[in-house]
Structure formats: C-alpha cells, structure tokens
C-alpha cells in the first residue's frame, strides 16, 4: 500500500536549486510529498519557473508591497493557512522571519543553511570559512525558531576545505550536498521520524546531538 503523500509548501527567494531537488524527488516517487505551492517574496525568479514547469502552484508575495515585516509575515501566514501544508520548507528564502511567524509554525518548518551551524550564521558563509582557515565546511538542515539560523539541527553534511578552494568552488561542493541532505530531512519528517520537542531535534524519538545527524565526506 502506497503511503499517503505529505503536503508541503516551499518558500523561495531565488533560483530554487534545492526546490528542484524536492521536485525531482516528488516526481520520481522517492519522496512521499506533494508540493502544494511554491511561494516567493521576489517576483519572476527562476524558482517560480521551476514550479510552473512541474505543474505546481507558483505564488508571488512581494515583500516590497508591505509596510512592515510583521504585515508581510501575517499575509504569508494567511496564505499558508489556506494551503494547509504539514511542513513548510525554506529553500533559499532570504527573509528574517518574525517570532510570531516562527512560533506559529514551530516544529513544522525546516531551513537549510550553508555552514556547519552554529558557525557562520547569516551571509557569506563560504568566504568566512576560508578566511578563518577552517579545515571543514558544510551545510545544515535545521528546524526554524525565532533565533536566526539558530534552531535545532536535524542533519549536517561536512566537506573538506581544499587549499585551492575559492568561495565559489567551496559553495559548489557544499551545494551538491544540500541537494542530498535536504530531501533526506524532508523524508524523515514526512515519515514521522524527525520531530522537534523542547527545542531539540529528535530522530526516531531520540534526541540528536547539537550538530544533528552528521554525514562526513573525506573526499573533495
């Protein structure tokens, strides 16, 4: 018997490469999901084209049309409530969310951030890792809380930093891992394996370490 598909909504601000990984998983049947809508705070971005090409509802909610962050987040909440997703997936959604929004969707909203959190919250993570002389870098999928990039980690992929790396080459290798671990975390959630309780991420009911489930890559 085929398990029921979990309705999810994906929030984007740009090209949507992680969105494409989820679309691919939905279309292949590897992921038990139905993407009910893709919502962008920026009009005419590539991610909206990806959604339309896959027959998925594509919605623009331009943040520039709102007087405040609170007003935008309220409109976004109302839009999501109409869609009734069980999971909200942030895939390159470049907005700082209000506590009212994050609290409303607590435990059912995931984000992906290109660093080994808690290192390098915010922007320019690859360059910051290089400037710090880090031997390793990577990407984290985490539950979203009111703290920017501070929610409990579900899974991390770790890659080595090479002597020849630039911010662009390092970003490209990290992005390859993004497209692997984000669908994995979404699958865990949809299967009921990944949950959040007391500000901790749990896998199969057991608390994960602060870094989450960690996947290490010894080769470039």
mmCIF file of N, CA and C in Angstrom, residues 112-126 128-129 134 136-142 149 153 155-158 174 178 181 211:
data_model
loop_
_atom_site.group_PDB
_atom_site.id
_atom_site.type_symbol
_atom_site.label_atom_id
_atom_site.label_comp_id
_atom_site.label_asym_id
_atom_site.label_seq_id
_atom_site.Cartn_x
_atom_site.Cartn_y
_atom_site.Cartn_z
ATOM 1 N N UNK A 112 17.510 25.347 5.369
ATOM 2 C CA UNK A 112 18.840 24.848 5.055
ATOM 3 C C UNK A 112 19.788 26.029 5.024
ATOM 4 N N UNK A 113 20.946 25.854 5.681
ATOM 5 C CA UNK A 113 21.900 26.956 5.808
ATOM 6 C C UNK A 113 23.291 26.455 5.455
ATOM 7 N N UNK A 114 24.008 27.168 4.567
ATOM 8 C CA UNK A 114 25.292 26.682 4.070
ATOM 9 C C UNK A 114 26.465 26.921 5.012
ATOM 10 N N UNK A 115 26.403 26.319 6.179
ATOM 11 C CA UNK A 115 27.538 26.289 7.100
ATOM 12 C C UNK A 115 27.294 25.178 8.106
ATOM 13 N N UNK A 116 28.323 24.885 8.875
ATOM 14 C CA UNK A 116 28.181 23.907 9.955
ATOM 15 C C UNK A 116 27.739 24.668 11.195
ATOM 16 N N UNK A 117 26.448 24.917 11.263
ATOM 17 C CA UNK A 117 25.930 25.661 12.405
ATOM 18 C C UNK A 117 26.340 24.980 13.704
ATOM 19 N N UNK A 118 26.620 25.757 14.759
ATOM 20 C CA UNK A 118 26.331 27.192 14.901
ATOM 21 C C UNK A 118 27.343 28.144 14.282
ATOM 22 N N UNK A 119 28.333 27.636 13.556
ATOM 23 C CA UNK A 119 29.267 28.532 12.876
ATOM 24 C C UNK A 119 28.557 29.303 11.764
ATOM 25 N N UNK A 120 28.932 30.546 11.602
ATOM 26 C CA UNK A 120 28.601 31.354 10.433
ATOM 27 C C UNK A 120 27.101 31.447 10.148
ATOM 28 N N UNK A 121 26.388 31.913 11.135
ATOM 29 C CA UNK A 121 25.005 32.301 10.879
ATOM 30 C C UNK A 121 25.007 33.520 9.959
ATOM 31 N N UNK A 122 23.960 33.677 9.168
ATOM 32 C CA UNK A 122 23.885 34.826 8.278
ATOM 33 C C UNK A 122 24.504 34.551 6.915
ATOM 34 N N UNK A 123 25.096 35.583 6.316
ATOM 35 C CA UNK A 123 25.515 35.550 4.921
ATOM 36 C C UNK A 123 27.017 35.282 4.750
ATOM 37 N N UNK A 124 27.425 35.068 3.495
ATOM 38 C CA UNK A 124 28.833 34.954 3.082
ATOM 39 C C UNK A 124 29.557 33.848 3.845
ATOM 40 N N UNK A 125 28.886 32.730 4.027
ATOM 41 C CA UNK A 125 29.426 31.667 4.878
ATOM 42 C C UNK A 125 30.681 31.023 4.290
ATOM 43 N N UNK A 126 30.728 30.842 2.982
ATOM 44 C CA UNK A 126 31.866 30.160 2.376
ATOM 45 C C UNK A 126 33.139 31.012 2.496
ATOM 46 N N UNK A 128 33.690 33.283 4.716
ATOM 47 C CA UNK A 128 34.045 33.365 6.133
ATOM 48 C C UNK A 128 34.782 32.104 6.585
ATOM 49 N N UNK A 129 34.366 30.946 6.071
ATOM 50 C CA UNK A 129 35.059 29.699 6.414
ATOM 51 C C UNK A 129 36.485 29.712 5.879
ATOM 52 N N UNK A 134 39.358 27.343 8.123
ATOM 53 C CA UNK A 134 38.713 26.103 8.537
ATOM 54 C C UNK A 134 39.153 24.937 7.657
ATOM 55 N N UNK A 136 37.264 22.216 7.562
ATOM 56 C CA UNK A 136 35.998 21.623 7.126
ATOM 57 C C UNK A 136 34.924 22.695 7.030
ATOM 58 N N UNK A 137 33.983 22.454 6.158
ATOM 59 C CA UNK A 137 32.847 23.344 5.967
ATOM 60 C C UNK A 137 31.656 22.444 5.634
ATOM 61 N N UNK A 138 30.503 23.025 5.403
ATOM 62 C CA UNK A 138 29.375 22.169 5.075
ATOM 63 C C UNK A 138 28.054 22.893 5.110
ATOM 64 N N UNK A 139 27.001 22.120 5.391
ATOM 65 C CA UNK A 139 25.638 22.629 5.313
ATOM 66 C C UNK A 139 24.794 21.949 6.387
ATOM 67 N N UNK A 140 23.813 22.689 6.891
ATOM 68 C CA UNK A 140 22.964 22.212 7.981
ATOM 69 C C UNK A 140 21.493 22.375 7.620
ATOM 70 N N UNK A 141 20.707 21.337 7.845
ATOM 71 C CA UNK A 141 19.245 21.448 7.822
ATOM 72 C C UNK A 141 18.782 21.523 9.268
ATOM 73 N N UNK A 142 17.962 22.512 9.559
ATOM 74 C CA UNK A 142 17.533 22.702 10.947
ATOM 75 C C UNK A 142 16.081 23.148 11.018
ATOM 76 N N UNK A 149 18.903 31.346 12.056
ATOM 77 C CA UNK A 149 19.789 30.203 11.809
ATOM 78 C C UNK A 149 20.173 29.510 13.115
ATOM 79 N N UNK A 153 19.474 21.531 14.960
ATOM 80 C CA UNK A 153 19.932 20.904 13.719
ATOM 81 C C UNK A 153 19.362 19.502 13.583
ATOM 82 N N UNK A 155 20.303 17.598 10.428
ATOM 83 C CA UNK A 155 21.334 16.868 9.701
ATOM 84 C C UNK A 155 22.353 17.852 9.144
ATOM 85 N N UNK A 156 23.621 17.443 9.148
ATOM 86 C CA UNK A 156 24.699 18.224 8.550
ATOM 87 C C UNK A 156 25.473 17.348 7.576
ATOM 88 N N UNK A 157 25.950 17.968 6.492
ATOM 89 C CA UNK A 157 26.925 17.333 5.612
ATOM 90 C C UNK A 157 28.222 18.114 5.731
ATOM 91 N N UNK A 158 29.315 17.395 5.972
ATOM 92 C CA UNK A 158 30.628 18.007 6.191
ATOM 93 C C UNK A 158 31.516 17.706 4.992
ATOM 94 N N UNK A 174 29.510 22.321 -1.570
ATOM 95 C CA UNK A 174 28.518 22.309 -0.494
ATOM 96 C C UNK A 174 27.115 22.155 -1.078
ATOM 97 N N UNK A 178 23.787 19.815 -0.303
ATOM 98 C CA UNK A 178 22.466 20.355 0.020
ATOM 99 C C UNK A 178 21.371 19.539 -0.647
ATOM 100 N N UNK A 181 21.011 16.127 1.351
ATOM 101 C CA UNK A 181 20.538 16.038 2.743
ATOM 102 C C UNK A 181 19.190 16.725 2.962
ATOM 103 N N UNK A 211 24.882 19.069 16.557
ATOM 104 C CA UNK A 211 25.178 19.167 15.127
ATOM 105 C C UNK A 211 24.174 18.412 14.268
#
